[in-house]
PDB file of C-alpha atoms and ligand atoms in Angstrom:
ATOM      1  CA  MET N  19     -17.567  -4.210   5.275  1.00 94.00           C
ATOM      2  CA  LYS N  20     -17.471  -5.913   8.682  1.00 96.00           C
ATOM      3  CA  ILE N  21     -15.055  -8.509   9.981  1.00 97.00           C
ATOM      4  CA  GLY N  22     -15.824  -9.386  13.594  1.00 96.00           C
ATOM      5  CA  ALA N  23     -15.549  -6.184  15.626  1.00 97.00           C
ATOM      6  CA  PHE N  24     -13.851  -4.338  12.744  1.00 98.00           C
ATOM      7  CA  THR N  25     -15.640  -1.980  10.382  1.00 97.00           C
ATOM      8  CA  ILE N  26     -13.508  -1.529   7.265  1.00 97.00           C
ATOM      9  CA  THR N  27     -14.048   1.273   4.772  1.00 96.00           C
ATOM     10  CA  GLU N  28     -11.924   1.951   1.725  1.00 96.00           C
ATOM     11  CA  VAL N  29     -10.543   5.436   1.131  1.00 96.00           C
ATOM     12  CA  ILE N  30      -9.276   6.393  -2.327  1.00 97.00           C
ATOM     13  CA  PHE N  31      -6.782   9.195  -1.664  1.00 97.00           C
ATOM     14  CA  GLY N  32      -6.184   9.692  -5.366  1.00 97.00           C
ATOM     15  CA  HIS N  33      -4.820   8.301  -8.583  1.00 97.00           C
ATOM     16  CA  PHE N  34      -1.474   8.401 -10.358  1.00 97.00           C
ATOM     17  CA  ARG N  35       0.411   6.581 -13.074  1.00 97.00           C
ATOM     18  CA  LEU N  36       3.704   4.747 -13.384  1.00 96.00           C
ATOM     19  CA  ASP N  37       5.611   3.329 -16.306  1.00 96.00           C
ATOM     20  CA  GLY N  38       4.221  -0.074 -17.254  1.00 96.00           C
ATOM     21  CA  GLY N  39       7.685  -1.543 -17.732  1.00 95.00           C
ATOM     22  CA  CYS N  40       8.700  -0.548 -14.197  1.00 95.00           C
ATOM     23  CA  MET N  41       5.447  -1.954 -12.829  1.00 96.00           C
ATOM     24  CA  PHE N  42       6.026  -5.412 -14.341  1.00 96.00           C
ATOM     25  CA  GLY N  43       9.801  -5.833 -14.063  1.00 93.00           C
ATOM     26  CA  SER N  44      11.076  -8.601 -16.295  1.00 92.00           C
ATOM     27  CA  VAL N  45       7.665  -9.492 -17.748  1.00 95.00           C
ATOM     28  CA  PRO N  46       7.688  -8.422 -21.436  1.00 95.00           C
ATOM     29  CA  LYS N  47       5.225  -5.792 -22.579  1.00 95.00           C
ATOM     30  CA  ASN N  48       3.493  -8.103 -25.046  1.00 95.00           C
ATOM     31  CA  LEU N  49       2.390 -10.133 -22.012  1.00 94.00           C
ATOM     32  CA  TRP N  50       1.569  -7.500 -19.387  1.00 95.00           C
ATOM     33  CA  SER N  51      -0.174  -5.212 -21.858  1.00 95.00           C
ATOM     34  CA  LYS N  52      -2.736  -7.950 -22.533  1.00 93.00           C
ATOM     35  CA  SER N  53      -3.684  -7.722 -18.875  1.00 92.00           C
ATOM     36  CA  ILE N  54      -3.642  -3.922 -18.607  1.00 94.00           C
ATOM     37  CA  PRO N  55      -2.843  -1.728 -21.613  1.00 91.00           C
ATOM     38  CA  GLY N  56      -0.547   1.254 -21.109  1.00 93.00           C
ATOM     39  CA  ASP N  57      -1.482   4.801 -22.062  1.00 94.00           C
ATOM     40  CA  PRO N  58       0.222   6.514 -25.054  1.00 95.00           C
ATOM     41  CA  GLU N  59       3.270   7.146 -22.803  1.00 94.00           C
ATOM     42  CA  ASN N  60       3.388   3.471 -21.741  1.00 96.00           C
ATOM     43  CA  CYS N  61       2.096   4.275 -18.251  1.00 96.00           C
ATOM     44  CA  ILE N  62      -0.534   2.333 -16.354  1.00 96.00           C
ATOM     45  CA  HIS N  63      -3.042   4.090 -14.152  1.00 96.00           C
ATOM     46  CA  LEU N  64      -3.083   3.319 -10.451  1.00 97.00           C
ATOM     47  CA  ALA N  65      -5.072   4.147  -7.338  1.00 97.00           C
ATOM     48  CA  CYS N  66      -3.968   5.018  -3.818  1.00 98.00           C
ATOM     49  CA  ARG N  67      -6.443   2.838  -1.921  1.00 97.00           C
ATOM     50  CA  SER N  68      -6.257   3.006   1.866  1.00 98.00           C
ATOM     51  CA  LEU N  69      -8.262   1.324   4.588  1.00 98.00           C
ATOM     52  CA  LEU N  70     -10.096   3.022   7.435  1.00 97.00           C
ATOM     53  CA  ILE N  71     -10.557   0.454  10.197  1.00 98.00           C
ATOM     54  CA  ASP N  72     -12.802   1.218  13.153  1.00 98.00           C
ATOM     55  CA  VAL N  73     -12.614  -1.003  16.219  1.00 98.00           C
ATOM     56  CA  GLY N  74     -13.841   0.014  19.689  1.00 96.00           C
ATOM     57  CA  ASP N  75     -12.784   3.590  20.344  1.00 96.00           C
ATOM     58  CA  ARG N  76      -9.859   3.443  17.919  1.00 98.00           C
ATOM     59  CA  ARG N  77      -9.781   4.449  14.280  1.00 98.00           C
ATOM     60  CA  PHE N  78      -6.900   3.093  12.186  1.00 98.00           C
ATOM     61  CA  LEU N  79      -5.912   4.450   8.809  1.00 98.00           C
ATOM     62  CA  VAL N  80      -3.672   2.215   6.670  1.00 98.00           C
ATOM     63  CA  ASP N  81      -1.444   4.434   4.491  1.00 98.00           C
ATOM     64  CA  VAL N  82      -2.219   8.009   3.550  1.00 98.00           C
ATOM     65  CA  GLY N  83      -1.819   8.471  -0.208  1.00 97.00           C
ATOM     66  CA  MET N  84       0.601  10.751  -2.034  1.00 96.00           C
ATOM     67  CA  GLY N  85      -0.263  13.997  -0.285  1.00 96.00           C
ATOM     68  CA  GLU N  86      -0.107  17.518  -1.671  1.00 94.00           C
ATOM     69  CA  LYS N  87       3.626  18.325  -1.742  1.00 95.00           C
ATOM     70  CA  TRP N  88       4.039  18.023  -5.502  1.00 94.00           C
ATOM     71  CA  SER N  89       5.167  20.499  -8.142  1.00 93.00           C
ATOM     72  CA  ASP N  90       3.162  20.978 -11.327  1.00 95.00           C
ATOM     73  CA  LYS N  91       5.878  19.126 -13.240  1.00 96.00           C
ATOM     74  CA  GLN N  92       5.773  16.140 -10.866  1.00 94.00           C
ATOM     75  CA  ARG N  93       1.979  16.099 -11.018  1.00 96.00           C
ATOM     76  CA  GLN N  94       2.221  15.899 -14.795  1.00 94.00           C
ATOM     77  CA  ILE N  95       4.898  13.166 -14.849  1.00 93.00           C
ATOM     78  CA  TYR N  96       3.078  10.968 -12.339  1.00 94.00           C
ATOM     79  CA  GLY N  97      -0.437  12.012 -13.423  1.00 96.00           C
ATOM     80  CA  ILE N  98      -1.276  12.807  -9.802  1.00 96.00           C
ATOM     81  CA  ARG N  99      -4.945  13.486  -9.087  1.00 97.00           C
ATOM     82  CA  ASN N 100      -5.685  13.784  -5.379  1.00 97.00           C
ATOM     83  CA  THR N 101      -9.126  13.263  -3.892  1.00 97.00           C
ATOM     84  CA  PRO N 102     -10.202  16.514  -2.189  1.00 95.00           C
ATOM     85  CA  LYS N 103     -10.142  16.261   1.592  1.00 93.00           C
ATOM     86  CA  GLU N 104     -13.882  16.992   1.752  1.00 93.00           C
ATOM     87  CA  SER N 105     -14.509  13.748  -0.145  1.00 94.00           C
ATOM     88  CA  TRP N 106     -12.386  11.452   2.047  1.00 95.00           C
ATOM     89  CA  GLY N 107     -15.461  10.564   4.098  1.00 93.00           C
ATOM     90  CA  PHE N 108     -13.824  10.960   7.491  1.00 94.00           C
ATOM     91  CA  GLU N 109     -12.483  13.710   9.689  1.00 93.00           C
ATOM     92  CA  PRO N 110      -8.659  13.568   9.859  1.00 93.00           C
ATOM     93  CA  ARG N 111      -8.733  14.517  13.560  1.00 92.00           C
ATOM     94  CA  SER N 112     -10.781  11.389  14.282  1.00 95.00           C
ATOM     95  CA  VAL N 113      -7.884   9.093  13.323  1.00 96.00           C
ATOM     96  CA  THR N 114      -6.159   7.708  16.432  1.00 97.00           C
ATOM     97  CA  ASP N 115      -3.675   5.422  14.687  1.00 98.00           C
ATOM     98  CA  ILE N 116      -1.965   5.286  11.305  1.00 98.00           C
ATOM     99  CA  ILE N 117      -0.362   2.105  10.029  1.00 98.00           C
ATOM    100  CA  LEU N 118       2.180   2.886   7.325  1.00 98.00           C
ATOM    101  CA  THR N 119       2.996  -0.159   5.227  1.00 98.00           C
ATOM    102  CA  HIS N 120       6.263   1.565   4.290  1.00 98.00           C
ATOM    103  CA  LEU N 121       7.499   5.095   3.687  1.00 97.00           C
ATOM    104  CA  HIS N 122       7.594   5.157  -0.127  1.00 96.00           C
ATOM    105  CA  PHE N 123       6.034   8.403  -1.324  1.00 95.00           C
ATOM    106  CA  ASP N 124       2.906   6.840  -2.815  1.00 95.00           C
ATOM    107  CA  HIS N 125       2.046   5.317   0.578  1.00 97.00           C
ATOM    108  CA  ALA N 126       3.252   7.913   3.068  1.00 97.00           C
ATOM    109  CA  GLY N 127       3.308  11.214   1.128  1.00 96.00           C
ATOM    110  CA  GLY N 128       0.134  12.357   2.880  1.00 97.00           C
ATOM    111  CA  ILE N 129       1.685  11.975   6.340  1.00 97.00           C
ATOM    112  CA  THR N 130       2.968  15.559   6.061  1.00 96.00           C
ATOM    113  CA  SER N 131       1.335  18.635   4.536  1.00 95.00           C
ATOM    114  CA  PRO N 132       2.803  21.833   3.114  1.00 94.00           C
ATOM    115  CA  THR N 133       2.687  24.941   5.308  1.00 94.00           C
ATOM    116  CA  PRO N 134       2.253  28.498   3.957  1.00 93.00           C
ATOM    117  CA  ASP N 135       5.899  29.337   4.752  1.00 94.00           C
ATOM    118  CA  GLY N 136       7.165  26.550   2.487  1.00 90.00           C
ATOM    119  CA  GLY N 137       7.776  23.993   5.220  1.00 93.00           C
ATOM    120  CA  VAL N 138       5.907  20.839   6.125  1.00 95.00           C
ATOM    121  CA  GLU N 139       3.929  19.708   9.157  1.00 94.00           C
ATOM    122  CA  LEU N 140       2.461  16.428  10.346  1.00 95.00           C
ATOM    123  CA  SER N 141      -0.992  15.931   8.783  1.00 95.00           C
ATOM    124  CA  PHE N 142      -2.271  13.804  11.696  1.00 94.00           C
ATOM    125  CA  PRO N 143      -0.393  15.235  14.688  1.00 89.00           C
ATOM    126  CA  HIS N 144      -2.344  13.296  17.317  1.00 92.00           C
ATOM    127  CA  ALA N 145      -2.192   9.866  15.677  1.00 97.00           C
ATOM    128  CA  THR N 146       0.236   7.148  16.692  1.00 98.00           C
ATOM    129  CA  ILE N 147       2.146   5.967  13.626  1.00 98.00           C
ATOM    130  CA  HIS N 148       2.768   2.220  13.363  1.00 98.00           C
ATOM    131  CA  LEU N 149       5.762   1.164  11.289  1.00 98.00           C
ATOM    132  CA  GLN N 150       8.358  -1.583  11.122  1.00 98.00           C
ATOM    133  CA  ARG N 151      11.557  -0.422  12.815  1.00 98.00           C
ATOM    134  CA  ALA N 152      13.526  -1.830   9.862  1.00 97.00           C
ATOM    135  CA  ASN N 153      11.622   0.410   7.439  1.00 97.00           C
ATOM    136  CA  TRP N 154      12.046   3.457   9.661  1.00 97.00           C
ATOM    137  CA  ASN N 155      15.797   2.861   9.806  1.00 97.00           C
ATOM    138  CA  HIS N 156      15.996   2.157   6.065  1.00 96.00           C
ATOM    139  CA  ALA N 157      13.975   5.275   5.149  1.00 96.00           C
ATOM    140  CA  ASN N 158      16.345   7.409   7.212  1.00 96.00           C
ATOM    141  CA  ASN N 159      19.335   5.918   5.432  1.00 93.00           C
ATOM    142  CA  PRO N 160      18.099   4.490   2.121  1.00 90.00           C
ATOM    143  CA  THR N 161      20.313   2.587  -0.268  1.00 89.00           C
ATOM    144  CA  LEU N 162      20.903   3.487  -3.906  1.00 87.00           C
ATOM    145  CA  LYS N 163      18.195   1.150  -5.222  1.00 85.00           C
ATOM    146  CA  ASP N 164      15.094   2.816  -3.779  1.00 85.00           C
ATOM    147  CA  ARG N 165      16.222   6.085  -2.242  1.00 86.00           C
ATOM    148  CA  ALA N 166      14.263   8.060  -4.890  1.00 89.00           C
ATOM    149  CA  SER N 167      11.088   6.690  -3.282  1.00 92.00           C
ATOM    150  CA  TYR N 168      12.016   7.877   0.245  1.00 93.00           C
ATOM    151  CA  LEU N 169      11.611  11.641   0.276  1.00 93.00           C
ATOM    152  CA  PRO N 170      13.078  13.470   3.292  1.00 93.00           C
ATOM    153  CA  GLU N 171       9.935  15.604   3.679  1.00 93.00           C
ATOM    154  CA  ASN N 172       7.931  12.405   4.313  1.00 95.00           C
ATOM    155  CA  VAL N 173      10.472  10.838   6.670  1.00 95.00           C
ATOM    156  CA  GLN N 174      12.298  13.415   8.786  1.00 95.00           C
ATOM    157  CA  PRO N 175       9.200  15.049  10.389  1.00 94.00           C
ATOM    158  CA  LEU N 176       8.178  11.642  11.765  1.00 96.00           C
ATOM    159  CA  ALA N 177      10.994  11.914  14.304  1.00 95.00           C
ATOM    160  CA  ASN N 178       8.601  14.258  16.160  1.00 91.00           C
ATOM    161  CA  ALA N 179       5.573  11.944  15.857  1.00 95.00           C
ATOM    162  CA  LYS N 180       4.347   9.250  18.221  1.00 96.00           C
ATOM    163  CA  LEU N 181       5.912   6.162  16.665  1.00 97.00           C
ATOM    164  CA  ALA N 182       5.102   2.533  17.438  1.00 98.00           C
ATOM    165  CA  LEU N 183       7.932   0.541  15.879  1.00 98.00           C
ATOM    166  CA  TYR N 184       7.607  -3.200  15.340  1.00 98.00           C
ATOM    167  CA  GLU N 185      10.164  -5.980  15.061  1.00 97.00           C
ATOM    168  CA  GLY N 186       8.520  -8.252  12.493  1.00 97.00           C
ATOM    169  CA  THR N 187       5.032  -9.749  12.601  1.00 97.00           C
ATOM    170  CA  SER N 188       3.001  -8.169  15.408  1.00 98.00           C
ATOM    171  CA  GLU N 189      -0.590  -7.975  16.617  1.00 98.00           C
ATOM    172  CA  VAL N 190      -1.485  -4.281  16.894  1.00 98.00           C
ATOM    173  CA  VAL N 191      -4.823  -5.048  18.560  1.00 98.00           C
ATOM    174  CA  PRO N 192      -6.411  -8.521  18.724  1.00 97.00           C
ATOM    175  CA  GLY N 193      -7.300  -9.478  15.142  1.00 98.00           C
ATOM    176  CA  LEU N 194      -5.299  -6.702  13.458  1.00 98.00           C
ATOM    177  CA  LEU N 195      -1.827  -7.875  12.481  1.00 98.00           C
ATOM    178  CA  VAL N 196       1.141  -6.492  10.592  1.00 98.00           C
ATOM    179  CA  HIS N 197       3.485  -8.872   8.769  1.00 98.00           C
ATOM    180  CA  ARG N 198       7.007  -7.855   7.792  1.00 98.00           C
ATOM    181  CA  VAL N 199       8.272  -8.581   4.266  1.00 98.00           C
ATOM    182  CA  ASP N 200      11.535  -7.350   2.744  1.00 97.00           C
ATOM    183  CA  GLY N 201      11.544  -8.117  -0.995  1.00 96.00           C
ATOM    184  CA  HIS N 202       9.871  -4.891  -2.173  1.00 96.00           C
ATOM    185  CA  THR N 203      11.759  -2.722   0.300  1.00 96.00           C
ATOM    186  CA  LYS N 204      13.306  -3.388   3.660  1.00 96.00           C
ATOM    187  CA  GLY N 205      10.705  -3.600   6.408  1.00 97.00           C
ATOM    188  CA  GLN N 206       7.495  -3.327   4.422  1.00 98.00           C
ATOM    189  CA  GLN N 207       4.452  -4.641   6.327  1.00 98.00           C
ATOM    190  CA  TRP N 208       1.231  -6.062   4.927  1.00 98.00           C
ATOM    191  CA  ILE N 209      -1.972  -5.998   6.970  1.00 98.00           C
ATOM    192  CA  GLU N 210      -4.237  -8.813   8.153  1.00 98.00           C
ATOM    193  CA  VAL N 211      -7.682  -8.247   9.662  1.00 98.00           C
ATOM    194  CA  THR N 212      -9.314 -11.369  11.042  1.00 98.00           C
ATOM    195  CA  ASP N 213     -12.087 -12.589  13.326  1.00 97.00           C
ATOM    196  CA  GLY N 214     -10.628 -16.088  13.216  1.00 94.00           C
ATOM    197  CA  THR N 215     -12.829 -17.144  10.286  1.00 95.00           C
ATOM    198  CA  ASN N 216     -13.176 -14.200   7.902  1.00 97.00           C
ATOM    199  CA  LYS N 217      -9.949 -12.566   6.773  1.00 98.00           C
ATOM    200  CA  LEU N 218      -8.836  -9.565   4.775  1.00 98.00           C
ATOM    201  CA  PHE N 219      -5.229  -9.320   3.585  1.00 98.00           C
ATOM    202  CA  PHE N 220      -4.084  -5.863   2.452  1.00 98.00           C
ATOM    203  CA  ALA N 221      -1.128  -6.764   0.259  1.00 98.00           C
ATOM    204  CA  THR N 222       0.382  -3.276  -0.218  1.00 98.00           C
ATOM    205  CA  ASP N 223       3.330  -3.450  -2.683  1.00 97.00           C
ATOM    206  CA  LEU N 224       3.812  -7.202  -2.276  1.00 98.00           C
ATOM    207  CA  ILE N 225       0.968  -7.497  -4.868  1.00 98.00           C
ATOM    208  CA  PRO N 226       0.012  -3.970  -5.929  1.00 98.00           C
ATOM    209  CA  THR N 227      -2.799  -4.768  -8.409  1.00 97.00           C
ATOM    210  CA  ALA N 228      -4.956  -7.675  -9.547  1.00 97.00           C
ATOM    211  CA  HIS N 229      -2.647  -7.899 -12.579  1.00 96.00           C
ATOM    212  CA  HIS N 230       0.204  -8.846 -10.234  1.00 97.00           C
ATOM    213  CA  VAL N 231      -1.399 -11.996  -8.800  1.00 96.00           C
ATOM    214  CA  PRO N 232       0.529 -14.371 -11.146  1.00 95.00           C
ATOM    215  CA  LEU N 233       3.742 -15.204  -9.317  1.00 94.00           C
ATOM    216  CA  ALA N 234       6.171 -13.919 -11.965  1.00 93.00           C
ATOM    217  CA  TYR N 235       4.399 -10.559 -12.315  1.00 95.00           C
ATOM    218  CA  HIS N 236       6.224  -8.283  -9.886  1.00 95.00           C
ATOM    219  CA  MET N 237       7.638  -4.798 -10.033  1.00 95.00           C
ATOM    220  CA  GLY N 238      11.018  -3.651 -11.287  1.00 92.00           C
ATOM    221  CA  TYR N 239      11.068  -1.400  -8.228  1.00 93.00           C
ATOM    222  CA  ASP N 240      11.436  -4.387  -5.882  1.00 93.00           C
ATOM    223  CA  VAL N 241      14.832  -4.296  -4.167  1.00 93.00           C
ATOM    224  CA  CYS N 242      15.210  -8.103  -4.139  1.00 95.00           C
ATOM    225  CA  ALA N 243      13.134 -10.134  -6.589  1.00 95.00           C
ATOM    226  CA  GLU N 244      14.228 -13.461  -5.125  1.00 96.00           C
ATOM    227  CA  THR N 245      13.112 -12.527  -1.612  1.00 97.00           C
ATOM    228  CA  LEU N 246       9.887 -11.031  -2.933  1.00 97.00           C
ATOM    229  CA  LEU N 247       8.972 -14.198  -4.833  1.00 97.00           C
ATOM    230  CA  VAL N 248       9.412 -16.382  -1.756  1.00 98.00           C
ATOM    231  CA  GLU N 249       7.330 -13.958   0.339  1.00 98.00           C
ATOM    232  CA  LYS N 250       4.699 -13.616  -2.375  1.00 98.00           C
ATOM    233  CA  GLN N 251       4.313 -17.358  -2.792  1.00 97.00           C
ATOM    234  CA  ALA N 252       3.827 -17.827   0.953  1.00 98.00           C
ATOM    235  CA  PHE N 253       1.344 -14.938   1.012  1.00 98.00           C
ATOM    236  CA  LEU N 254      -0.689 -16.283  -1.931  1.00 98.00           C
ATOM    237  CA  GLU N 255      -0.768 -19.767  -0.455  1.00 98.00           C
ATOM    238  CA  ARG N 256      -2.094 -18.396   2.834  1.00 98.00           C
ATOM    239  CA  ALA N 257      -4.675 -16.267   1.010  1.00 97.00           C
ATOM    240  CA  ARG N 258      -5.807 -19.288  -1.018  1.00 97.00           C
ATOM    241  CA  THR N 259      -5.995 -21.846   1.780  1.00 97.00           C
ATOM    242  CA  GLU N 260      -7.555 -19.400   4.264  1.00 97.00           C
ATOM    243  CA  ASN N 261      -9.979 -17.964   1.672  1.00 96.00           C
ATOM    244  CA  ALA N 262      -8.870 -14.446   2.567  1.00 97.00           C
ATOM    245  CA  LEU N 263     -10.133 -11.423   0.689  1.00 97.00           C
ATOM    246  CA  LEU N 264      -6.985 -10.069  -0.993  1.00 97.00           C
ATOM    247  CA  CYS N 265      -7.194  -6.278  -1.194  1.00 98.00           C
ATOM    248  CA  PHE N 266      -5.085  -4.251  -3.632  1.00 98.00           C
ATOM    249  CA  GLN N 267      -3.740  -0.823  -2.814  1.00 98.00           C
ATOM    250  CA  HIS N 268      -2.959   0.313  -6.340  1.00 98.00           C
ATOM    251  CA  ASP N 269      -5.560  -1.306  -8.610  1.00 97.00           C
ATOM    252  CA  ALA N 270      -7.786   1.449 -10.007  1.00 96.00           C
ATOM    253  CA  ASP N 271     -10.554  -0.973 -11.043  1.00 95.00           C
ATOM    254  CA  THR N 272     -10.473  -3.986  -8.733  1.00 96.00           C
ATOM    255  CA  ALA N 273     -10.466  -3.528  -4.961  1.00 97.00           C
ATOM    256  CA  ALA N 274     -10.171  -7.175  -3.978  1.00 97.00           C
ATOM    257  CA  VAL N 275     -10.238 -10.806  -5.120  1.00 97.00           C
ATOM    258  CA  ARG N 276     -10.128 -14.316  -3.672  1.00 96.00           C
ATOM    259  CA  VAL N 277      -7.140 -16.428  -4.646  1.00 97.00           C
ATOM    260  CA  VAL N 278      -7.497 -19.763  -6.430  1.00 96.00           C
ATOM    261  CA  MET N 279      -5.203 -22.121  -8.304  1.00 95.00           C
ATOM    262  CA  ASN N 280      -6.165 -22.177 -11.987  1.00 94.00           C
ATOM    263  CA  ASP N 281      -6.166 -25.250 -14.204  1.00 94.00           C
ATOM    264  CA  ARG N 282      -2.534 -24.543 -15.164  1.00 93.00           C
ATOM    265  CA  GLY N 283      -1.476 -24.724 -11.530  1.00 93.00           C
ATOM    266  CA  GLN N 284      -0.945 -20.976 -11.240  1.00 94.00           C
ATOM    267  CA  TYR N 285      -2.305 -18.544  -8.686  1.00 96.00           C
ATOM    268  CA  ALA N 286      -5.170 -16.435 -10.011  1.00 95.00           C
ATOM    269  CA  GLY N 287      -7.738 -14.008  -8.666  1.00 95.00           C
ATOM    270  CA  THR N 288     -11.471 -14.618  -8.795  1.00 91.00           C
ATOM    271  CA  ASP N 289     -14.682 -12.893  -7.698  1.00 74.00           C
ATOM    272  CA  GLY N 290     -13.149  -9.420  -8.136  1.00 86.00           C
ATOM    273  CA  VAL N 291     -15.014  -6.590  -6.444  1.00 91.00           C
ATOM    274  CA  ARG N 292     -14.743  -2.965  -7.533  1.00 90.00           C
ATOM    275  CA  SER N 293     -15.091  -1.574  -4.025  1.00 90.00           C
ATOM    276  CA  LEU N 294     -14.875  -2.880  -0.480  1.00 87.00           C
ATOM    277  CA  ASP N 295     -17.860  -0.688   0.355  1.00 79.00           C
ATOM    278  CA  LEU N 296     -20.345  -2.369  -2.000  1.00 61.00           C
TER     279      LEU N 296
HETATM  280 ZN1  LIG I  23       6.565   0.788  -2.423  1.00 59.07          ZN
END
């Protein structure tokens, strides 16, 4: 799709699954399972949807999927199915810039790749990596709540990468903005692409799937539910009043919706599209 000078293509780096209870926090199963049923192990199936954004002579990639550094046991637990590199639809060397929404493994795992000697190397060695400074600091010294999501092999090698670290909301290039939010994890950033009229909001883990549009439906993984709810409400209100296309990173079936207020006065998604590329 096109927004002003931006050409935006979705990239599905793979699929995985997480426990449905964890994905919906304090929402009881008899409610969330009406929206998306779990599998026999109570897991719901998720995508790793990234954006490839071309503008001028720069090519931005927003998040990089889970990567290949997984044992057979981990692949089984998380149901990890990676898209083969040949099917990504772009040449990794062509990427000039990578925006990481945050360094949790399902967003940044692909930033490093395994080497034959058992080590890891940067997957995109020439790309500048754009990150909130707060998330970089947090990932290097995570707290008890979400340290299982920050794996050293995805974080430490970035010390040798070209990093562009932001202090809050910033305009990366005109019309491409990153917005800091802290409720899911410290220093997460969601992405806005705009030509002044048409807008795409990439919500990352602020609203991971279309099933998480209702305000109370948020993840048990979130480090601070109260902060997240305030941020999510402000985000949804902007998406609604600015008629932004709200794009989901983890929804395996719905790529994006518009946000409306339903007749019960609650935020809801409408006009769902299966792919940004249709
Ligand atoms: Zn996350």
